[in-house]
Amino acid sequence: MKIGFALPQFHKQALGIARTAEFAREAENAGAASLWVGDRNLAAVNPKVGYGGQGDSIPAELNTAADPFVLLAIAASATERVLLGTHVLIAPLYPPVQLARSLTSIDVISDGRLLPGFGIGWSPEEYEAAGSDFTRRGARMNELLDALDAIWTTDPAQYSGELISVPLHHSPLKPARRPRPPFYLGAMSERALRRVAERGDGWLPLVVVPSYVDIDGLVNQRAAIDQLAREAGRDPSAIDAVLRVNIDASTPTQDVADTIKAVHERTGIDHFMVDSMYAVHSVDEALAVAAELIALVQKG
């Protein structure tokens, strides 16, 4: 199994972002397979929609967020082997040319180690701050994927859609990964699962240990993706998966390792991204969790 870890981006860990390069090197040396960032452009004080689209509140841990592109670029330059992922960027918030430029730069710096993961988000205020229509975010995501594909694979490049337009422009700097970096997509709803099946190179599901671990749900969602992929004329086995594992406070690392092993046995997922921002508050603590978890998983 491959075990990856979130970079120190959120909450109190974000106060240690000056140590991002150190964290990345030490995690790689400890045996991490990947390093990851998330995305939170802002946490509204009075949110119209709560965390994950539920309720009317946002956890305080999301109030402080460092820039995902900066952290991933630092990790890219500080490491040699680990994959570098986004789980997930709220992609429709970004203009396609700027998004492509940032991700291309990271992929080139890392010699093709980028795993860009995208989602549509759940916060109306983030879309308001970006001057974008929250109600059209799914349609914008679909066009954004087409625009990125055009920018990453053609030169000159252009794209024209209903919501996104990119004029014909010179585009000689391409990602190191050819023909382009894979599209990993976060999905839980039926519509989002269909997008994974029809457009995704990978799926990004989520569990929270110990408060939300629905292995049956993961199995059913994967079965839905596979069926929808076959209906779209795609090979389901070509769609990868990386499971995000958030750790609740005071959760023993052994419980996290046991959950990862149980999910792997039931679902076949073999790549996990672990985020400890809810559990520990410093870079040193996060590195300790990473080293311990790698050892426990490798122990079998």
PDB file of C-alpha atoms in Angstrom:
ATOM      1  CA  MET A   1       0.000   0.000   0.000  1.00  0.00           C
ATOM      2  CA  LYS A   2       1.030   3.583  -0.633  1.00  0.00           C
ATOM      3  CA  ILE A   3       0.611   6.070   2.231  1.00  0.00           C
ATOM      4  CA  GLY A   4       0.763   9.827   1.660  1.00  0.00           C
ATOM      5  CA  PHE A   5       0.359  12.809   3.958  1.00  0.00           C
ATOM      6  CA  ALA A   6      -1.022  16.326   3.931  1.00  0.00           C
ATOM      7  CA  LEU A   7       1.543  19.099   4.021  1.00  0.00           C
ATOM      8  CA  PRO A   8       1.267  21.522   6.996  1.00  0.00           C
ATOM      9  CA  GLN A   9      -1.351  23.768   5.392  1.00  0.00           C
ATOM     10  CA  PHE A  10      -4.310  24.208   7.743  1.00  0.00           C
ATOM     11  CA  HIS A  11      -5.117  25.300  11.288  1.00  0.00           C
ATOM     12  CA  LYS A  12      -2.186  25.409  13.727  1.00  0.00           C
ATOM     13  CA  GLN A  13       0.005  23.344  11.418  1.00  0.00           C
ATOM     14  CA  ALA A  14      -0.138  26.264   8.970  1.00  0.00           C
ATOM     15  CA  LEU A  15       1.836  28.327  11.463  1.00  0.00           C
ATOM     16  CA  GLY A  16       4.754  26.048  10.604  1.00  0.00           C
ATOM     17  CA  ILE A  17       4.697  26.463   6.820  1.00  0.00           C
ATOM     18  CA  ALA A  18       8.252  27.842   6.901  1.00  0.00           C
ATOM     19  CA  ARG A  19       9.199  24.203   7.534  1.00  0.00           C
ATOM     20  CA  THR A  20       7.370  22.850   4.465  1.00  0.00           C
ATOM     21  CA  ALA A  21      10.584  21.788   2.714  1.00  0.00           C
ATOM     22  CA  GLU A  22      11.784  20.052   5.880  1.00  0.00           C
ATOM     23  CA  PHE A  23       8.440  18.277   6.317  1.00  0.00           C
ATOM     24  CA  ALA A  24       8.474  17.122   2.698  1.00  0.00           C
ATOM     25  CA  ARG A  25      12.035  15.762   2.871  1.00  0.00           C
ATOM     26  CA  GLU A  26      11.527  13.990   6.191  1.00  0.00           C
ATOM     27  CA  ALA A  27       8.205  12.453   5.103  1.00  0.00           C
ATOM     28  CA  GLU A  28       9.820  11.178   1.910  1.00  0.00           C
ATOM     29  CA  ASN A  29      12.756   9.762   3.853  1.00  0.00           C
ATOM     30  CA  ALA A  30      10.322   8.022   6.222  1.00  0.00           C
ATOM     31  CA  GLY A  31       8.735   6.209   3.286  1.00  0.00           C
ATOM     32  CA  ALA A  32       5.784   8.412   2.310  1.00  0.00           C
ATOM     33  CA  ALA A  33       4.522   7.732  -1.207  1.00  0.00           C
ATOM     34  CA  SER A  34       2.871  11.106  -1.728  1.00  0.00           C
ATOM     35  CA  LEU A  35       2.377  14.591  -0.298  1.00  0.00           C
ATOM     36  CA  TRP A  36      -0.839  16.573  -0.599  1.00  0.00           C
ATOM     37  CA  VAL A  37      -2.505  19.956  -0.276  1.00  0.00           C
ATOM     38  CA  GLY A  38      -6.156  20.917  -0.026  1.00  0.00           C
ATOM     39  CA  ASP A  39      -7.929  24.164  -0.803  1.00  0.00           C
ATOM     40  CA  ARG A  40      -9.815  26.693   1.270  1.00  0.00           C
ATOM     41  CA  ASN A  41      -9.977  30.183  -0.193  1.00  0.00           C
ATOM     42  CA  LEU A  42     -11.899  31.494   2.791  1.00  0.00           C
ATOM     43  CA  ALA A  43     -14.041  30.321   5.694  1.00  0.00           C
ATOM     44  CA  ALA A  44     -17.095  32.554   5.953  1.00  0.00           C
ATOM     45  CA  VAL A  45     -18.005  33.909   9.405  1.00  0.00           C
ATOM     46  CA  ASN A  46     -21.716  33.427   8.710  1.00  0.00           C
ATOM     47  CA  PRO A  47     -21.812  30.696   6.056  1.00  0.00           C
ATOM     48  CA  LYS A  48     -24.926  30.093   4.005  1.00  0.00           C
ATOM     49  CA  VAL A  49     -23.849  26.454   3.718  1.00  0.00           C
ATOM     50  CA  GLY A  50     -21.822  24.558   6.283  1.00  0.00           C
ATOM     51  CA  TYR A  51     -18.832  22.252   5.956  1.00  0.00           C
ATOM     52  CA  GLY A  52     -19.229  19.655   3.242  1.00  0.00           C
ATOM     53  CA  GLY A  53     -22.601  21.117   2.256  1.00  0.00           C
ATOM     54  CA  GLN A  54     -24.149  20.199   5.616  1.00  0.00           C
ATOM     55  CA  GLY A  55     -25.459  22.407   8.425  1.00  0.00           C
ATOM     56  CA  ASP A  56     -24.541  26.050   8.888  1.00  0.00           C
ATOM     57  CA  SER A  57     -21.041  26.025  10.387  1.00  0.00           C
ATOM     58  CA  ILE A  58     -17.430  25.516   9.305  1.00  0.00           C
ATOM     59  CA  PRO A  59     -14.821  23.912  11.597  1.00  0.00           C
ATOM     60  CA  ALA A  60     -12.370  26.372  13.109  1.00  0.00           C
ATOM     61  CA  GLU A  61      -9.555  24.219  11.722  1.00  0.00           C
ATOM     62  CA  LEU A  62     -10.351  25.628   8.261  1.00  0.00           C
ATOM     63  CA  ASN A  63     -10.084  29.285   9.274  1.00  0.00           C
ATOM     64  CA  THR A  64      -6.335  29.318   8.637  1.00  0.00           C
ATOM     65  CA  ALA A  65      -5.177  28.079   5.242  1.00  0.00           C
ATOM     66  CA  ALA A  66      -1.862  28.482   3.419  1.00  0.00           C
ATOM     67  CA  ASP A  67      -1.615  28.711  -0.363  1.00  0.00           C
ATOM     68  CA  PRO A  68      -1.750  25.228  -1.940  1.00  0.00           C
ATOM     69  CA  PHE A  69       0.292  26.079  -5.034  1.00  0.00           C
ATOM     70  CA  VAL A  70       3.141  27.590  -3.030  1.00  0.00           C
ATOM     71  CA  LEU A  71       3.345  24.634  -0.641  1.00  0.00           C
ATOM     72  CA  LEU A  72       3.238  22.075  -3.435  1.00  0.00           C
ATOM     73  CA  ALA A  73       5.962  23.899  -5.367  1.00  0.00           C
ATOM     74  CA  ILE A  74       8.184  23.928  -2.269  1.00  0.00           C
ATOM     75  CA  ALA A  75       7.577  20.208  -1.771  1.00  0.00           C
ATOM     76  CA  ALA A  76       8.339  19.563  -5.439  1.00  0.00           C
ATOM     77  CA  SER A  77      11.733  21.223  -5.188  1.00  0.00           C
ATOM     78  CA  ALA A  78      12.563  19.549  -1.850  1.00  0.00           C
ATOM     79  CA  THR A  79      11.824  15.943  -2.874  1.00  0.00           C
ATOM     80  CA  GLU A  80      12.826  13.439  -5.533  1.00  0.00           C
ATOM     81  CA  ARG A  81      10.365  10.539  -5.418  1.00  0.00           C
ATOM     82  CA  VAL A  82       6.994  11.275  -3.807  1.00  0.00           C
ATOM     83  CA  LEU A  83       3.913  12.052  -5.851  1.00  0.00           C
ATOM     84  CA  LEU A  84       2.457  15.523  -5.307  1.00  0.00           C
ATOM     85  CA  GLY A  85      -1.312  15.785  -5.137  1.00  0.00           C
ATOM     86  CA  THR A  86      -4.194  18.167  -4.566  1.00  0.00           C
ATOM     87  CA  HIS A  87      -7.081  16.645  -2.589  1.00  0.00           C
ATOM     88  CA  VAL A  88      -8.817  18.782  -3.708  1.00  0.00           C
ATOM     89  CA  LEU A  89      -8.486  22.104  -5.498  1.00  0.00           C
ATOM     90  CA  ILE A  90     -11.814  23.899  -5.880  1.00  0.00           C
ATOM     91  CA  ALA A  91     -11.022  24.145  -9.552  1.00  0.00           C
ATOM     92  CA  PRO A  92     -13.988  26.222 -10.840  1.00  0.00           C
ATOM     93  CA  LEU A  93     -12.803  29.149  -8.688  1.00  0.00           C
ATOM     94  CA  TYR A  94      -9.704  29.578 -10.875  1.00  0.00           C
ATOM     95  CA  PRO A  95      -9.270  30.996 -14.375  1.00  0.00           C
ATOM     96  CA  PRO A  96      -8.138  28.076 -16.559  1.00  0.00           C
ATOM     97  CA  VAL A  97      -4.978  29.695 -17.943  1.00  0.00           C
ATOM     98  CA  GLN A  98      -3.692  30.618 -14.483  1.00  0.00           C
ATOM     99  CA  LEU A  99      -4.616  27.201 -13.077  1.00  0.00           C
ATOM    100  CA  ALA A 100      -2.864  25.447 -15.940  1.00  0.00           C
ATOM    101  CA  ARG A 101       0.231  27.638 -15.561  1.00  0.00           C
ATOM    102  CA  SER A 102       0.576  26.944 -11.824  1.00  0.00           C
ATOM    103  CA  LEU A 103       0.043  23.204 -12.169  1.00  0.00           C
ATOM    104  CA  THR A 104       2.306  22.954 -15.215  1.00  0.00           C
ATOM    105  CA  SER A 105       5.103  24.681 -13.302  1.00  0.00           C
ATOM    106  CA  ILE A 106       4.758  22.250 -10.377  1.00  0.00           C
ATOM    107  CA  ASP A 107       4.689  19.243 -12.705  1.00  0.00           C
ATOM    108  CA  VAL A 108       7.817  20.397 -14.556  1.00  0.00           C
ATOM    109  CA  ILE A 109       9.694  21.182 -11.327  1.00  0.00           C
ATOM    110  CA  SER A 110       8.852  17.712 -10.009  1.00  0.00           C
ATOM    111  CA  ASP A 111       9.580  15.926 -13.303  1.00  0.00           C
ATOM    112  CA  GLY A 112       6.035  14.683 -13.773  1.00  0.00           C
ATOM    113  CA  ARG A 113       5.006  13.807 -10.209  1.00  0.00           C
ATOM    114  CA  LEU A 114       1.807  15.898 -10.086  1.00  0.00           C
ATOM    115  CA  LEU A 115      -1.595  14.338  -9.308  1.00  0.00           C
ATOM    116  CA  PRO A 116      -4.080  17.196  -9.713  1.00  0.00           C
ATOM    117  CA  GLY A 117      -7.306  16.517  -7.845  1.00  0.00           C
ATOM    118  CA  PHE A 118     -10.322  18.735  -8.417  1.00  0.00           C
ATOM    119  CA  GLY A 119     -13.674  19.314  -6.740  1.00  0.00           C
ATOM    120  CA  ILE A 120     -16.503  21.827  -7.096  1.00  0.00           C
ATOM    121  CA  GLY A 121     -16.690  22.838  -3.433  1.00  0.00           C
ATOM    122  CA  TRP A 122     -19.671  23.602  -1.229  1.00  0.00           C
ATOM    123  CA  SER A 123     -19.195  27.231  -0.105  1.00  0.00           C
ATOM    124  CA  PRO A 124     -21.253  29.938  -1.854  1.00  0.00           C
ATOM    125  CA  GLU A 125     -19.068  32.614  -0.253  1.00  0.00           C
ATOM    126  CA  GLU A 126     -15.928  31.271  -1.922  1.00  0.00           C
ATOM    127  CA  TYR A 127     -17.612  31.587  -5.311  1.00  0.00           C
ATOM    128  CA  GLU A 128     -18.882  35.056  -4.409  1.00  0.00           C
ATOM    129  CA  ALA A 129     -15.328  36.141  -3.539  1.00  0.00           C
ATOM    130  CA  ALA A 130     -14.080  34.778  -6.881  1.00  0.00           C
ATOM    131  CA  GLY A 131     -16.852  36.501  -8.855  1.00  0.00           C
ATOM    132  CA  SER A 132     -18.212  33.149 -10.049  1.00  0.00           C
ATOM    133  CA  ASP A 133     -21.714  31.644 -10.118  1.00  0.00           C
ATOM    134  CA  PHE A 134     -22.054  29.020  -7.391  1.00  0.00           C
ATOM    135  CA  THR A 135     -25.110  27.468  -9.039  1.00  0.00           C
ATOM    136  CA  ARG A 136     -23.183  26.710 -12.270  1.00  0.00           C
ATOM    137  CA  ARG A 137     -20.105  25.249 -10.621  1.00  0.00           C
ATOM    138  CA  GLY A 138     -20.661  21.737 -11.990  1.00  0.00           C
ATOM    139  CA  ALA A 139     -21.043  22.985 -15.557  1.00  0.00           C
ATOM    140  CA  ARG A 140     -17.986  25.193 -15.093  1.00  0.00           C
ATOM    141  CA  MET A 141     -15.976  22.191 -13.884  1.00  0.00           C
ATOM    142  CA  ASN A 142     -16.857  20.241 -17.025  1.00  0.00           C
ATOM    143  CA  GLU A 143     -15.708  23.099 -19.251  1.00  0.00           C
ATOM    144  CA  LEU A 144     -12.607  23.644 -17.136  1.00  0.00           C
ATOM    145  CA  LEU A 145     -11.498  20.055 -17.726  1.00  0.00           C
ATOM    146  CA  ASP A 146     -11.878  20.587 -21.466  1.00  0.00           C
ATOM    147  CA  ALA A 147      -9.962  23.865 -21.285  1.00  0.00           C
ATOM    148  CA  LEU A 148      -7.107  22.309 -19.296  1.00  0.00           C
ATOM    149  CA  ASP A 149      -6.927  19.431 -21.753  1.00  0.00           C
ATOM    150  CA  ALA A 150      -6.618  21.892 -24.633  1.00  0.00           C
ATOM    151  CA  ILE A 151      -3.992  24.042 -22.888  1.00  0.00           C
ATOM    152  CA  TRP A 152      -1.931  21.011 -21.861  1.00  0.00           C
ATOM    153  CA  THR A 153      -1.997  19.176 -25.190  1.00  0.00           C
ATOM    154  CA  THR A 154      -2.030  21.776 -27.993  1.00  0.00           C
ATOM    155  CA  ASP A 155       0.083  24.747 -29.070  1.00  0.00           C
ATOM    156  CA  PRO A 156      -1.279  27.246 -29.945  1.00  0.00           C
ATOM    157  CA  ALA A 157      -4.139  26.500 -27.558  1.00  0.00           C
ATOM    158  CA  GLN A 158      -7.679  27.800 -27.265  1.00  0.00           C
ATOM    159  CA  TYR A 159     -11.046  26.868 -25.819  1.00  0.00           C
ATOM    160  CA  SER A 160     -14.551  28.214 -26.258  1.00  0.00           C
ATOM    161  CA  GLY A 161     -17.467  27.144 -24.086  1.00  0.00           C
ATOM    162  CA  GLU A 162     -20.603  28.631 -22.606  1.00  0.00           C
ATOM    163  CA  LEU A 163     -18.948  29.651 -19.326  1.00  0.00           C
ATOM    164  CA  ILE A 164     -15.225  29.586 -20.157  1.00  0.00           C
ATOM    165  CA  SER A 165     -13.397  31.098 -23.080  1.00  0.00           C
ATOM    166  CA  VAL A 166      -9.642  31.008 -23.681  1.00  0.00           C
ATOM    167  CA  PRO A 167      -8.399  32.917 -26.752  1.00  0.00           C
ATOM    168  CA  LEU A 168      -5.880  31.367 -29.126  1.00  0.00           C
ATOM    169  CA  HIS A 169      -2.497  31.769 -27.466  1.00  0.00           C
ATOM    170  CA  HIS A 170       1.044  30.441 -27.507  1.00  0.00           C
ATOM    171  CA  SER A 171       1.365  27.486 -25.132  1.00  0.00           C
ATOM    172  CA  PRO A 172       4.837  25.935 -25.515  1.00  0.00           C
ATOM    173  CA  LEU A 173       5.451  25.079 -21.835  1.00  0.00           C
ATOM    174  CA  LYS A 174       3.846  21.696 -21.276  1.00  0.00           C
ATOM    175  CA  PRO A 175       3.706  19.385 -18.248  1.00  0.00           C
ATOM    176  CA  ALA A 176       6.410  16.747 -17.968  1.00  0.00           C
ATOM    177  CA  ARG A 177       3.661  14.095 -17.732  1.00  0.00           C
ATOM    178  CA  ARG A 178       2.409  13.294 -21.225  1.00  0.00           C
ATOM    179  CA  PRO A 179      -0.015  13.688 -22.764  1.00  0.00           C
ATOM    180  CA  ARG A 180      -1.135  15.567 -19.635  1.00  0.00           C
ATOM    181  CA  PRO A 181      -1.367  15.100 -15.860  1.00  0.00           C
ATOM    182  CA  PRO A 182      -4.282  12.846 -14.848  1.00  0.00           C
ATOM    183  CA  PHE A 183      -7.582  14.312 -13.696  1.00  0.00           C
ATOM    184  CA  TYR A 184      -8.488  13.061 -10.205  1.00  0.00           C
ATOM    185  CA  LEU A 185     -11.984  14.107  -9.111  1.00  0.00           C
ATOM    186  CA  GLY A 186     -13.651  14.284  -5.732  1.00  0.00           C
ATOM    187  CA  ALA A 187     -17.170  12.829  -5.796  1.00  0.00           C
ATOM    188  CA  MET A 188     -19.959  11.646  -3.532  1.00  0.00           C
ATOM    189  CA  SER A 189     -23.187  12.664  -5.312  1.00  0.00           C
ATOM    190  CA  GLU A 190     -24.583  10.713  -8.259  1.00  0.00           C
ATOM    191  CA  ARG A 191     -23.775  13.546 -10.674  1.00  0.00           C
ATOM    192  CA  ALA A 192     -20.203  13.842  -9.407  1.00  0.00           C
ATOM    193  CA  LEU A 193     -19.694  10.061  -9.564  1.00  0.00           C
ATOM    194  CA  ARG A 194     -20.841  10.174 -13.190  1.00  0.00           C
ATOM    195  CA  ARG A 195     -18.239  12.858 -13.893  1.00  0.00           C
ATOM    196  CA  VAL A 196     -15.553  10.575 -12.461  1.00  0.00           C
ATOM    197  CA  ALA A 197     -16.790   7.697 -14.607  1.00  0.00           C
ATOM    198  CA  GLU A 198     -16.947   9.740 -17.793  1.00  0.00           C
ATOM    199  CA  ARG A 199     -14.068  12.177 -17.353  1.00  0.00           C
ATOM    200  CA  GLY A 200     -11.812  11.153 -14.470  1.00  0.00           C
ATOM    201  CA  ASP A 201      -8.501   9.344 -14.453  1.00  0.00           C
ATOM    202  CA  GLY A 202      -8.929   8.914 -10.704  1.00  0.00           C
ATOM    203  CA  TRP A 203     -11.462   9.170  -7.878  1.00  0.00           C
ATOM    204  CA  LEU A 204     -10.880  10.924  -4.537  1.00  0.00           C
ATOM    205  CA  PRO A 205     -13.191   9.581  -1.789  1.00  0.00           C
ATOM    206  CA  LEU A 206     -13.027  10.427   1.934  1.00  0.00           C
ATOM    207  CA  VAL A 207     -13.298   8.830   5.376  1.00  0.00           C
ATOM    208  CA  VAL A 208     -12.863  10.311   8.858  1.00  0.00           C
ATOM    209  CA  VAL A 209     -11.366   8.063  11.545  1.00  0.00           C
ATOM    210  CA  PRO A 210     -13.155   7.083  13.707  1.00  0.00           C
ATOM    211  CA  SER A 211     -16.323   9.163  13.211  1.00  0.00           C
ATOM    212  CA  TYR A 212     -17.138   8.466   9.554  1.00  0.00           C
ATOM    213  CA  VAL A 213     -15.853   5.233   8.039  1.00  0.00           C
ATOM    214  CA  ASP A 214     -18.456   3.811   5.654  1.00  0.00           C
ATOM    215  CA  ILE A 215     -16.696   0.998   3.817  1.00  0.00           C
ATOM    216  CA  ASP A 216     -19.974  -0.318   2.397  1.00  0.00           C
ATOM    217  CA  GLY A 217     -20.604   3.149   1.001  1.00  0.00           C
ATOM    218  CA  LEU A 218     -17.176   3.191  -0.652  1.00  0.00           C
ATOM    219  CA  VAL A 219     -17.831  -0.218  -2.206  1.00  0.00           C
ATOM    220  CA  ASN A 220     -21.203   0.940  -3.543  1.00  0.00           C
ATOM    221  CA  GLN A 221     -19.817   4.211  -4.897  1.00  0.00           C
ATOM    222  CA  ARG A 222     -17.008   2.386  -6.675  1.00  0.00           C
ATOM    223  CA  ALA A 223     -19.505  -0.059  -8.172  1.00  0.00           C
ATOM    224  CA  ALA A 224     -21.541   2.889  -9.454  1.00  0.00           C
ATOM    225  CA  ILE A 225     -18.443   4.461 -11.018  1.00  0.00           C
ATOM    226  CA  ASP A 226     -17.519   1.181 -12.695  1.00  0.00           C
ATOM    227  CA  GLN A 227     -20.999   0.698 -14.141  1.00  0.00           C
ATOM    228  CA  LEU A 228     -21.213   4.286 -15.385  1.00  0.00           C
ATOM    229  CA  ALA A 229     -17.747   3.971 -16.915  1.00  0.00           C
ATOM    230  CA  ARG A 230     -18.770   0.852 -18.838  1.00  0.00           C
ATOM    231  CA  GLU A 231     -21.891   2.662 -20.073  1.00  0.00           C
ATOM    232  CA  ALA A 232     -19.622   5.471 -21.297  1.00  0.00           C
ATOM    233  CA  GLY A 233     -17.408   2.995 -23.149  1.00  0.00           C
ATOM    234  CA  ARG A 234     -14.522   3.272 -20.685  1.00  0.00           C
ATOM    235  CA  ASP A 235     -12.502   0.620 -18.897  1.00  0.00           C
ATOM    236  CA  PRO A 236     -13.268   0.965 -15.147  1.00  0.00           C
ATOM    237  CA  SER A 237      -9.853  -0.446 -14.241  1.00  0.00           C
ATOM    238  CA  ALA A 238      -8.269   2.631 -15.823  1.00  0.00           C
ATOM    239  CA  ILE A 239      -9.833   4.819 -13.098  1.00  0.00           C
ATOM    240  CA  ASP A 240      -7.521   5.002 -10.080  1.00  0.00           C
ATOM    241  CA  ALA A 241      -8.518   5.924  -6.512  1.00  0.00           C
ATOM    242  CA  VAL A 242      -6.789   7.715  -3.637  1.00  0.00           C
ATOM    243  CA  LEU A 243      -8.669   7.712  -0.329  1.00  0.00           C
ATOM    244  CA  ARG A 244      -8.368  10.733   1.952  1.00  0.00           C
ATOM    245  CA  VAL A 245      -8.208   9.744   5.632  1.00  0.00           C
ATOM    246  CA  ASN A 246      -8.905  12.583   8.067  1.00  0.00           C
ATOM    247  CA  ILE A 247      -7.963  11.834  11.684  1.00  0.00           C
ATOM    248  CA  ASP A 248     -10.184  13.039  14.509  1.00  0.00           C
ATOM    249  CA  ALA A 249      -8.543  14.424  17.648  1.00  0.00           C
ATOM    250  CA  SER A 250      -7.328  11.861  20.209  1.00  0.00           C
ATOM    251  CA  THR A 251      -7.456   8.987  17.710  1.00  0.00           C
ATOM    252  CA  PRO A 252      -4.731   6.360  18.259  1.00  0.00           C
ATOM    253  CA  THR A 253      -2.516   5.916  15.209  1.00  0.00           C
ATOM    254  CA  GLN A 254      -3.096   2.163  15.433  1.00  0.00           C
ATOM    255  CA  ASP A 255      -6.815   2.784  14.771  1.00  0.00           C
ATOM    256  CA  VAL A 256      -5.908   4.741  11.625  1.00  0.00           C
ATOM    257  CA  ALA A 257      -3.651   1.925  10.431  1.00  0.00           C
ATOM    258  CA  ASP A 258      -6.382  -0.646  11.128  1.00  0.00           C
ATOM    259  CA  THR A 259      -8.906   1.408   9.147  1.00  0.00           C
ATOM    260  CA  ILE A 260      -6.552   1.719   6.185  1.00  0.00           C
ATOM    261  CA  LYS A 261      -5.979  -2.035   6.156  1.00  0.00           C
ATOM    262  CA  ALA A 262      -9.713  -2.769   6.424  1.00  0.00           C
ATOM    263  CA  VAL A 263     -10.570  -0.394   3.578  1.00  0.00           C
ATOM    264  CA  HIS A 264      -7.820  -1.879   1.423  1.00  0.00           C
ATOM    265  CA  GLU A 265      -9.071  -5.429   2.020  1.00  0.00           C
ATOM    266  CA  ARG A 266     -12.698  -4.566   1.186  1.00  0.00           C
ATOM    267  CA  THR A 267     -12.243  -2.094  -1.671  1.00  0.00           C
ATOM    268  CA  GLY A 268      -8.857  -2.782  -3.227  1.00  0.00           C
ATOM    269  CA  ILE A 269      -7.850   0.858  -2.787  1.00  0.00           C
ATOM    270  CA  ASP A 270      -4.095   0.861  -2.260  1.00  0.00           C
ATOM    271  CA  HIS A 271      -3.229   4.572  -2.060  1.00  0.00           C
ATOM    272  CA  PHE A 272      -4.189   6.616   0.994  1.00  0.00           C
ATOM    273  CA  MET A 273      -3.708  10.284   1.834  1.00  0.00           C
ATOM    274  CA  VAL A 274      -3.694  10.997   5.590  1.00  0.00           C
ATOM    275  CA  ASP A 275      -4.504  14.435   7.019  1.00  0.00           C
ATOM    276  CA  SER A 276      -3.742  14.975  10.708  1.00  0.00           C
ATOM    277  CA  MET A 277      -4.721  18.646  11.004  1.00  0.00           C
ATOM    278  CA  TYR A 278      -7.633  17.831  13.338  1.00  0.00           C
ATOM    279  CA  ALA A 279      -5.501  15.542  15.481  1.00  0.00           C
ATOM    280  CA  VAL A 280      -2.166  17.329  15.971  1.00  0.00           C
ATOM    281  CA  HIS A 281      -1.112  20.958  15.844  1.00  0.00           C
ATOM    282  CA  SER A 282       2.580  21.134  14.959  1.00  0.00           C
ATOM    283  CA  VAL A 283       4.890  20.053  12.160  1.00  0.00           C
ATOM    284  CA  ASP A 284       6.855  17.842  14.545  1.00  0.00           C
ATOM    285  CA  GLU A 285       3.695  16.075  15.709  1.00  0.00           C
ATOM    286  CA  ALA A 286       2.525  15.601  12.125  1.00  0.00           C
ATOM    287  CA  LEU A 287       5.868  14.064  11.165  1.00  0.00           C
ATOM    288  CA  ALA A 288       5.693  11.751  14.179  1.00  0.00           C
ATOM    289  CA  VAL A 289       2.223  10.558  13.128  1.00  0.00           C
ATOM    290  CA  ALA A 290       3.481   9.987   9.582  1.00  0.00           C
ATOM    291  CA  ALA A 291       6.485   7.916  10.672  1.00  0.00           C
ATOM    292  CA  GLU A 292       4.420   5.857  13.121  1.00  0.00           C
ATOM    293  CA  LEU A 293       1.649   5.206  10.623  1.00  0.00           C
ATOM    294  CA  ILE A 294       4.046   4.094   7.876  1.00  0.00           C
ATOM    295  CA  ALA A 295       5.661   1.662  10.303  1.00  0.00           C
ATOM    296  CA  LEU A 296       2.298   0.256  11.432  1.00  0.00           C
ATOM    297  CA  VAL A 297       0.995  -0.235   7.910  1.00  0.00           C
ATOM    298  CA  GLN A 298       4.233  -1.839   6.711  1.00  0.00           C
ATOM    299  CA  LYS A 299       4.177  -4.133   9.739  1.00  0.00           C
ATOM    300  CA  GLY A 300       1.184  -5.910   8.280  1.00  0.00           C
TER     301      GLY A 300
END
